[in-house]
mmCIF file with all atom_site columns, C-alpha atoms in Angstrom:
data_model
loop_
_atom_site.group_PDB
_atom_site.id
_atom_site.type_symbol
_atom_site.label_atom_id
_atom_site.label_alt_id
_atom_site.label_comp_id
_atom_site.label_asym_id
_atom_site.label_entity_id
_atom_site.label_seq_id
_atom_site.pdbx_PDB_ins_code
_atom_site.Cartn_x
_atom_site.Cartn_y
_atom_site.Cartn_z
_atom_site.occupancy
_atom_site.B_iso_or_equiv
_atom_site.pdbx_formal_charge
_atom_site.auth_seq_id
_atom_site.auth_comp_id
_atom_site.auth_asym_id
_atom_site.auth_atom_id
_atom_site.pdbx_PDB_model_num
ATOM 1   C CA . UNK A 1 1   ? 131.134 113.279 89.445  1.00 53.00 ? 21  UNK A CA 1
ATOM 2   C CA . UNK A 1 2   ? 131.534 111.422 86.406  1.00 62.00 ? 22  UNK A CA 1
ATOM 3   C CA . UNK A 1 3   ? 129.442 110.714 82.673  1.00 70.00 ? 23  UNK A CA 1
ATOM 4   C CA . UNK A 1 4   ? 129.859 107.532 82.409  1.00 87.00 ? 24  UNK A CA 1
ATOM 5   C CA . UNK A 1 5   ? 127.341 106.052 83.868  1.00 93.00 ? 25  UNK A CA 1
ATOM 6   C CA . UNK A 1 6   ? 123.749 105.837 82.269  1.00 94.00 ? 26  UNK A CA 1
ATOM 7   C CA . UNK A 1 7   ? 121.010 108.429 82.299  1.00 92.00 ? 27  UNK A CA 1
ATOM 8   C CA . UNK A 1 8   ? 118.834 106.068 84.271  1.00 92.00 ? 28  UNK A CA 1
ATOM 9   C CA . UNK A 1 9   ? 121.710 105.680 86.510  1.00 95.00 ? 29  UNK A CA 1
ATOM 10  C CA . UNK A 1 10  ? 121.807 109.577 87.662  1.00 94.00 ? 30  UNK A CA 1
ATOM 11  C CA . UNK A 1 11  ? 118.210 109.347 87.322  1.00 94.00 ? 31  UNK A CA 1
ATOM 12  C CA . UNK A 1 12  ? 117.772 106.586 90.089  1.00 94.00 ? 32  UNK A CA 1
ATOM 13  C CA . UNK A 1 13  ? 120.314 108.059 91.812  1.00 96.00 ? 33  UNK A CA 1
ATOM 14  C CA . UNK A 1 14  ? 119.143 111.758 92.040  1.00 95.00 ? 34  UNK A CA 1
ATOM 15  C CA . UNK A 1 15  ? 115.318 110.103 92.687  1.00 91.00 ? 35  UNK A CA 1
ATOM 16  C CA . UNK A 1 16  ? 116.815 108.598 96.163  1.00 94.00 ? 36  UNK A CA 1
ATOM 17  C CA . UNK A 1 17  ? 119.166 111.114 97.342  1.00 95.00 ? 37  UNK A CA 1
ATOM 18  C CA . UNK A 1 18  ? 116.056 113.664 96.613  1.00 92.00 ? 38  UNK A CA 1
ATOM 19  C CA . UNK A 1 19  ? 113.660 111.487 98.799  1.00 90.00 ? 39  UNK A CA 1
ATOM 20  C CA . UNK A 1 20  ? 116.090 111.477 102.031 1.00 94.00 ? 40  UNK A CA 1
ATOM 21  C CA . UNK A 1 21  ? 116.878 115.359 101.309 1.00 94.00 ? 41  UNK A CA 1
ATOM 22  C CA . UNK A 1 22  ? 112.641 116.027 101.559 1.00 92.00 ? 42  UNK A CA 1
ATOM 23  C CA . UNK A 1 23  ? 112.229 113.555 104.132 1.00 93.00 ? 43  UNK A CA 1
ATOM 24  C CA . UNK A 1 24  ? 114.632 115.026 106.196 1.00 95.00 ? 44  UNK A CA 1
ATOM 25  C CA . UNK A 1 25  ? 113.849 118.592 105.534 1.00 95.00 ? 45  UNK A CA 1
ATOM 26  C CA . UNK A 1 26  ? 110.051 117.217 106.380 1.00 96.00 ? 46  UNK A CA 1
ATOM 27  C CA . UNK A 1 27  ? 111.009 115.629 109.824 1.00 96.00 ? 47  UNK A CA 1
ATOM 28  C CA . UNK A 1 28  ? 110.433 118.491 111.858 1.00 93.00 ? 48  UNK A CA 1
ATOM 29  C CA . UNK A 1 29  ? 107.295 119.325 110.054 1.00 94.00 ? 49  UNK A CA 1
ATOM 30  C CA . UNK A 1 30  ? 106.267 115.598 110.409 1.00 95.00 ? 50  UNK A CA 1
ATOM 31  C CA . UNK A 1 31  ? 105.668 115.323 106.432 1.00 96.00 ? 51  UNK A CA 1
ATOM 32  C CA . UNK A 1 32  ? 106.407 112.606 104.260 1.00 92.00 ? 52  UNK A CA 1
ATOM 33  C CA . UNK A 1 33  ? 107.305 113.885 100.524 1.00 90.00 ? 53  UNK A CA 1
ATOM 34  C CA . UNK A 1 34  ? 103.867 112.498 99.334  1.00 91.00 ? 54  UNK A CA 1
ATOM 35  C CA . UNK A 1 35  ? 102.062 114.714 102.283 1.00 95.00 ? 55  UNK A CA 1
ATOM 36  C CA . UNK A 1 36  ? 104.317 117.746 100.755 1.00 95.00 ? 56  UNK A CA 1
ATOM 37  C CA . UNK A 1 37  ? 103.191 116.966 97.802  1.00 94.00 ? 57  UNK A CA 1
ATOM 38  C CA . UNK A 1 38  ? 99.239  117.157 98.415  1.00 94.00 ? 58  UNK A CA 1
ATOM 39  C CA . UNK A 1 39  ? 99.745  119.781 100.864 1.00 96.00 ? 59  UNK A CA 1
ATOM 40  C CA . UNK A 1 40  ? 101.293 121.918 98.239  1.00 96.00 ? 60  UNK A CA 1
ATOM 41  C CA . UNK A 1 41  ? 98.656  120.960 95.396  1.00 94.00 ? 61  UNK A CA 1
ATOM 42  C CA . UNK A 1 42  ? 95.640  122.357 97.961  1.00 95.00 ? 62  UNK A CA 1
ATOM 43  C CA . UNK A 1 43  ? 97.543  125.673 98.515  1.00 95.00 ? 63  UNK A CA 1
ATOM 44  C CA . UNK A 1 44  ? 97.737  126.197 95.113  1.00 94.00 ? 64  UNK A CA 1
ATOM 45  C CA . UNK A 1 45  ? 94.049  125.364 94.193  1.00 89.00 ? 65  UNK A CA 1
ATOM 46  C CA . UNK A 1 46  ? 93.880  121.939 93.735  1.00 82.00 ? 66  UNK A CA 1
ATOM 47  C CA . UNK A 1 47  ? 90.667  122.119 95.877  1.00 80.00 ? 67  UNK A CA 1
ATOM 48  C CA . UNK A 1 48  ? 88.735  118.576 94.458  1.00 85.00 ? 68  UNK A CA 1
ATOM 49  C CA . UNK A 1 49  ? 89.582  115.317 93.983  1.00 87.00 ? 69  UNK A CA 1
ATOM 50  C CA . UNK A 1 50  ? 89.652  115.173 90.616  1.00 88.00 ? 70  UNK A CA 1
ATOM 51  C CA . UNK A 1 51  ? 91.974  118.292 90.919  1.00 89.00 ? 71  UNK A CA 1
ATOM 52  C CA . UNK A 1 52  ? 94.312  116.778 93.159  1.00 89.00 ? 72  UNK A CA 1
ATOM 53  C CA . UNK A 1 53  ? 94.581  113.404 91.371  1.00 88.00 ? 73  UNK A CA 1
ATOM 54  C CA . UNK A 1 54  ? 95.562  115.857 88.160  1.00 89.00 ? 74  UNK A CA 1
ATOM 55  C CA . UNK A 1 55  ? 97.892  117.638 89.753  1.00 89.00 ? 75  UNK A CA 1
ATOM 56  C CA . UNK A 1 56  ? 99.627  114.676 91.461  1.00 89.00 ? 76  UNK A CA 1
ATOM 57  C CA . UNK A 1 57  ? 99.329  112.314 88.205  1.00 86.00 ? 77  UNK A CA 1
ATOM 58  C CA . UNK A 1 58  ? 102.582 112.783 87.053  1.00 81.00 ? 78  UNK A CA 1
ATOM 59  C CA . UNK A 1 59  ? 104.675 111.943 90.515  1.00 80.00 ? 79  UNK A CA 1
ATOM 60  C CA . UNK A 1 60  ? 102.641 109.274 91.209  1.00 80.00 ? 80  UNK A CA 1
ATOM 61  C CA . UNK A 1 61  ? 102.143 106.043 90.321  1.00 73.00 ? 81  UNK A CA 1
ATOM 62  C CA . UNK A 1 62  ? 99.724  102.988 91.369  1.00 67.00 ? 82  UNK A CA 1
ATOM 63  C CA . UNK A 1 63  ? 101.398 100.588 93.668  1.00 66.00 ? 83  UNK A CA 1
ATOM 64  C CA . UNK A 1 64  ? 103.825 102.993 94.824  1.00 72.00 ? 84  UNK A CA 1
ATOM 65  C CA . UNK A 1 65  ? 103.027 104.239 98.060  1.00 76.00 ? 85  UNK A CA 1
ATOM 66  C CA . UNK A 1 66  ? 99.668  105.636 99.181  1.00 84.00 ? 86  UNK A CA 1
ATOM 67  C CA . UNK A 1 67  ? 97.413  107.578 96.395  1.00 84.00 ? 87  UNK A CA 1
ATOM 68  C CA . UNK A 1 68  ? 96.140  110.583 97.209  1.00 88.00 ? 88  UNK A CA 1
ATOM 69  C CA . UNK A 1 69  ? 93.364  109.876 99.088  1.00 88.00 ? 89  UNK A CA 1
ATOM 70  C CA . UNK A 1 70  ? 94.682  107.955 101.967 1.00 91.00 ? 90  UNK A CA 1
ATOM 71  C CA . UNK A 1 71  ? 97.220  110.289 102.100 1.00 93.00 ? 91  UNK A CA 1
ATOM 72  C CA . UNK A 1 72  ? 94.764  113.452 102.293 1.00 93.00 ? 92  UNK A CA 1
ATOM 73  C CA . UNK A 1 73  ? 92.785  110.851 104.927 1.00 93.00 ? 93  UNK A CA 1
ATOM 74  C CA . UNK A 1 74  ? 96.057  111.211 107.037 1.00 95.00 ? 94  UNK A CA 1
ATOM 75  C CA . UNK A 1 75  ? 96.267  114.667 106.162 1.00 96.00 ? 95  UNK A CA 1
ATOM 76  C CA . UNK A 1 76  ? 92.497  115.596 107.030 1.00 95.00 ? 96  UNK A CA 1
ATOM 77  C CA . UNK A 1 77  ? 92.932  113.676 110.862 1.00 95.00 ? 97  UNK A CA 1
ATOM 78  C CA . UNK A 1 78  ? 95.407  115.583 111.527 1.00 96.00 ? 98  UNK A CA 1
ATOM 79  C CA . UNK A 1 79  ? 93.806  118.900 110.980 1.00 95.00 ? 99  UNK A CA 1
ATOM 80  C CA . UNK A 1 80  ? 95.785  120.005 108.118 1.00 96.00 ? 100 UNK A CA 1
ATOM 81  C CA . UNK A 1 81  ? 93.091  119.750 105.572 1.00 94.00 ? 101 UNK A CA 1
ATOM 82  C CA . UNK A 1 82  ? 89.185  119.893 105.495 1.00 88.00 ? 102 UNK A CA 1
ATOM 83  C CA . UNK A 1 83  ? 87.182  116.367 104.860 1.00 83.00 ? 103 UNK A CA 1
ATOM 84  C CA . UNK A 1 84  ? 84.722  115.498 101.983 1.00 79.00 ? 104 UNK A CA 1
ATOM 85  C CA . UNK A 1 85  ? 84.651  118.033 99.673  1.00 80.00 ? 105 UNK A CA 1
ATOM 86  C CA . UNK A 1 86  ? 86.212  120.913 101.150 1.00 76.00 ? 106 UNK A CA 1
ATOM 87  C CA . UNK A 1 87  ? 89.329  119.595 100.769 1.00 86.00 ? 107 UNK A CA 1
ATOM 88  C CA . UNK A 1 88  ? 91.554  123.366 101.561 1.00 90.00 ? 108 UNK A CA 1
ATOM 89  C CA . UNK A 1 89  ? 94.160  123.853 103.602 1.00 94.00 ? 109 UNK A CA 1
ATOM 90  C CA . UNK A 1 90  ? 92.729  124.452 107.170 1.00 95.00 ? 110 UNK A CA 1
ATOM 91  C CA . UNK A 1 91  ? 94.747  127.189 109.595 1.00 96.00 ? 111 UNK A CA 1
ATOM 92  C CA . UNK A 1 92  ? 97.005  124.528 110.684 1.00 97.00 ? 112 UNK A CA 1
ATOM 93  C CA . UNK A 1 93  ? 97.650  123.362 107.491 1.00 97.00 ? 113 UNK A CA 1
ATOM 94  C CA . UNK A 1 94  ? 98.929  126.850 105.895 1.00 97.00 ? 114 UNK A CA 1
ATOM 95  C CA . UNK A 1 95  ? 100.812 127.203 108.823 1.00 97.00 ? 115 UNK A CA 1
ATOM 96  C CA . UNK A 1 96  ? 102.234 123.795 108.006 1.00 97.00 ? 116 UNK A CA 1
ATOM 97  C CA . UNK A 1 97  ? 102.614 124.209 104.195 1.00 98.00 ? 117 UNK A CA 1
ATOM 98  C CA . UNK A 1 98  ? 104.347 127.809 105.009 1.00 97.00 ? 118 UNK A CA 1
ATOM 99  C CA . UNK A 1 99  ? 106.987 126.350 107.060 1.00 97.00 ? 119 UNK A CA 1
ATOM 100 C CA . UNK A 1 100 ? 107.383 123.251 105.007 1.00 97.00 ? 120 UNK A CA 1
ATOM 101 C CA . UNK A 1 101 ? 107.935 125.334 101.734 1.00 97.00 ? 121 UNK A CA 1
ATOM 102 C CA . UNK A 1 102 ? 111.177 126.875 103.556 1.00 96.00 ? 122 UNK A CA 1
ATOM 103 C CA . UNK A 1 103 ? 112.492 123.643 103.743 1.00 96.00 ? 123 UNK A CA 1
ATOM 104 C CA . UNK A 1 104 ? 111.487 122.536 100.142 1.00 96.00 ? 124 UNK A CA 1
ATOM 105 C CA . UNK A 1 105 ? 113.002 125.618 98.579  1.00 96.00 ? 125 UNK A CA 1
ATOM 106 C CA . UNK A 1 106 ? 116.232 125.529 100.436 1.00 96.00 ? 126 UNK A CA 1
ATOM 107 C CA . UNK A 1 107 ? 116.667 121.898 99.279  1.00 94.00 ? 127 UNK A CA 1
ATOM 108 C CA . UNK A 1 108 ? 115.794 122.800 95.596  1.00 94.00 ? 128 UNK A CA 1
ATOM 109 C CA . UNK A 1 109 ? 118.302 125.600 95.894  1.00 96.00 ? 129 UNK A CA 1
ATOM 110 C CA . UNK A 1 110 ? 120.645 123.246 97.408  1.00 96.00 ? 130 UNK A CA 1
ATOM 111 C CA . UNK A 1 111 ? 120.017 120.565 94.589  1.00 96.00 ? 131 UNK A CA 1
ATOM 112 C CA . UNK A 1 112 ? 120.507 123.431 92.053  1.00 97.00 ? 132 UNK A CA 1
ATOM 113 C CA . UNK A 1 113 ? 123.393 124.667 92.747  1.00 97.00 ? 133 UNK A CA 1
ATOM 114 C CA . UNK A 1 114 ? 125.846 125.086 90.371  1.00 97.00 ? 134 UNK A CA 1
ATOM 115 C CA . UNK A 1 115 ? 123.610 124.834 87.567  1.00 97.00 ? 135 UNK A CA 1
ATOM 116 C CA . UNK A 1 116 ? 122.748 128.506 85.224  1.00 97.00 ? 136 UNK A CA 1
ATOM 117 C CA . UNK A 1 117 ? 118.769 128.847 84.864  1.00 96.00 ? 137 UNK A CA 1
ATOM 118 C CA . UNK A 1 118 ? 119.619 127.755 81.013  1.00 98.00 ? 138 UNK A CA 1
ATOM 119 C CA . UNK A 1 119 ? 121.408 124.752 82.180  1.00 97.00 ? 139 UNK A CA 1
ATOM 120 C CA . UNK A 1 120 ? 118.766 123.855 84.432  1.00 96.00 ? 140 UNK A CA 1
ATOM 121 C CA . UNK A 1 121 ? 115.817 124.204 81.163  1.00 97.00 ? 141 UNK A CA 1
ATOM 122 C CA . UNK A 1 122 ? 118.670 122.533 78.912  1.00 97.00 ? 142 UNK A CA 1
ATOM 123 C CA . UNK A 1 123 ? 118.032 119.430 80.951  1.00 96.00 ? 143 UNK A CA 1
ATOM 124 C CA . UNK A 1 124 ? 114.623 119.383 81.512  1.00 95.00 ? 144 UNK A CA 1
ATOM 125 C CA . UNK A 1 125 ? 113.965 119.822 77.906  1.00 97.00 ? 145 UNK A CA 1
ATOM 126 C CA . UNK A 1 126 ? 116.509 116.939 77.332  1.00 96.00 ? 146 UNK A CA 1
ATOM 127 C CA . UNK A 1 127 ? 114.463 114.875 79.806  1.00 94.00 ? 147 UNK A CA 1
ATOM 128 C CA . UNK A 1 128 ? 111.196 115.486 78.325  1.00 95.00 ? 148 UNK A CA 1
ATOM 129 C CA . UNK A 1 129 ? 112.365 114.344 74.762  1.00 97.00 ? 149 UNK A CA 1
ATOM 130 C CA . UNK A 1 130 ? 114.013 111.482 76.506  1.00 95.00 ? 150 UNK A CA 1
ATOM 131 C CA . UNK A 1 131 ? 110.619 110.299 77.958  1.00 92.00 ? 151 UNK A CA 1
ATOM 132 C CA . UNK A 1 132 ? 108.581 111.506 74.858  1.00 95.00 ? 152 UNK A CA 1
ATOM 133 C CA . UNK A 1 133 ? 110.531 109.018 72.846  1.00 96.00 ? 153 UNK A CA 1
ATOM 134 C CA . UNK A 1 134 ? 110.216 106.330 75.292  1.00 95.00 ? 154 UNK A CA 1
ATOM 135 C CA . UNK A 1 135 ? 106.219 107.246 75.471  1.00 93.00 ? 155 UNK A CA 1
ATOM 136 C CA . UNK A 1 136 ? 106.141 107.314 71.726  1.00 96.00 ? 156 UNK A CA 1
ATOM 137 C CA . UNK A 1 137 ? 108.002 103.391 70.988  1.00 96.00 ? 157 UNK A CA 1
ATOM 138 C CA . UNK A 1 138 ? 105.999 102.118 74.217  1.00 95.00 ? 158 UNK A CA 1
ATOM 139 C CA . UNK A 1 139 ? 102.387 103.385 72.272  1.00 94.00 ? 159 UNK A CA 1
ATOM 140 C CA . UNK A 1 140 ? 103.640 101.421 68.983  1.00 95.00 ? 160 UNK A CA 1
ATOM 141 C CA . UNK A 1 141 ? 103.737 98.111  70.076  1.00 90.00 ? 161 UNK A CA 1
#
């Protein structure tokens, strides 16, 4: 692995390889990264809409796939969730969620490996002053 390509290089880069690592980890589970996603936002208490849409804000974007709602339509036919506005995890869906978090955690530990818990702050910090500094010259003109 080398430095000299461009942060938004690895970035791209590291975006794709870490969509096929979750959607193959999800296969057997028959999640896409974006049902993983909501899934994981019920469980931990993201129980409205206008919870989930919070949670998920910063992964998604408009125009980018499905929002949250069609995906927690999907979601909700299947069983996983409940419809309207009970929107928790049913039985099937813990069980779900449960053995889809294996899968997630092994590929974070996978992703991570190799990197000390400071290293691993170190470059989220150094991404969220990256973006901060984007955010800030984008809001000035």
């Amino acid at each position: 692995m080398t430095a000299d390509r461009p942060v938004g290089y690895w970035l791209k880069h590291l975006d794709r390889l870490l969509e096929r690592q979750f959607e193959e980890a999800l296969a057997d589970v028959s999640l896409t990264r974006r049902d993983w996603q909501v899934l994981d936002a019920l469980a931990a208490g993201a129980t409205t809409r206008a919870r989930l849409h919070e949670a998920l804000a910063p992964f998604w974007t408009a125009g980018n796939g499905p929002g949250p709602d069609e995906v927690l339509a999907v979601l909700a036919a299947r069983g996983l969730t409940g419809q309207g506005t009970d929107l928790g995890l049913t039985d099937e869906g813990r069980a779900i969620h449960t053995r889809a978090l294996e899968r997630v955690e092994h590929t974070r530990s996978t992703v991570l490996t190799g990197l000390t818990p400071e290293e691993y702050a170190g470059t989220v910090r150094v991404l969220s002053v990256m973006a901060a500094n984007a955010e800030a010259d984008l809001a000035a003109r």
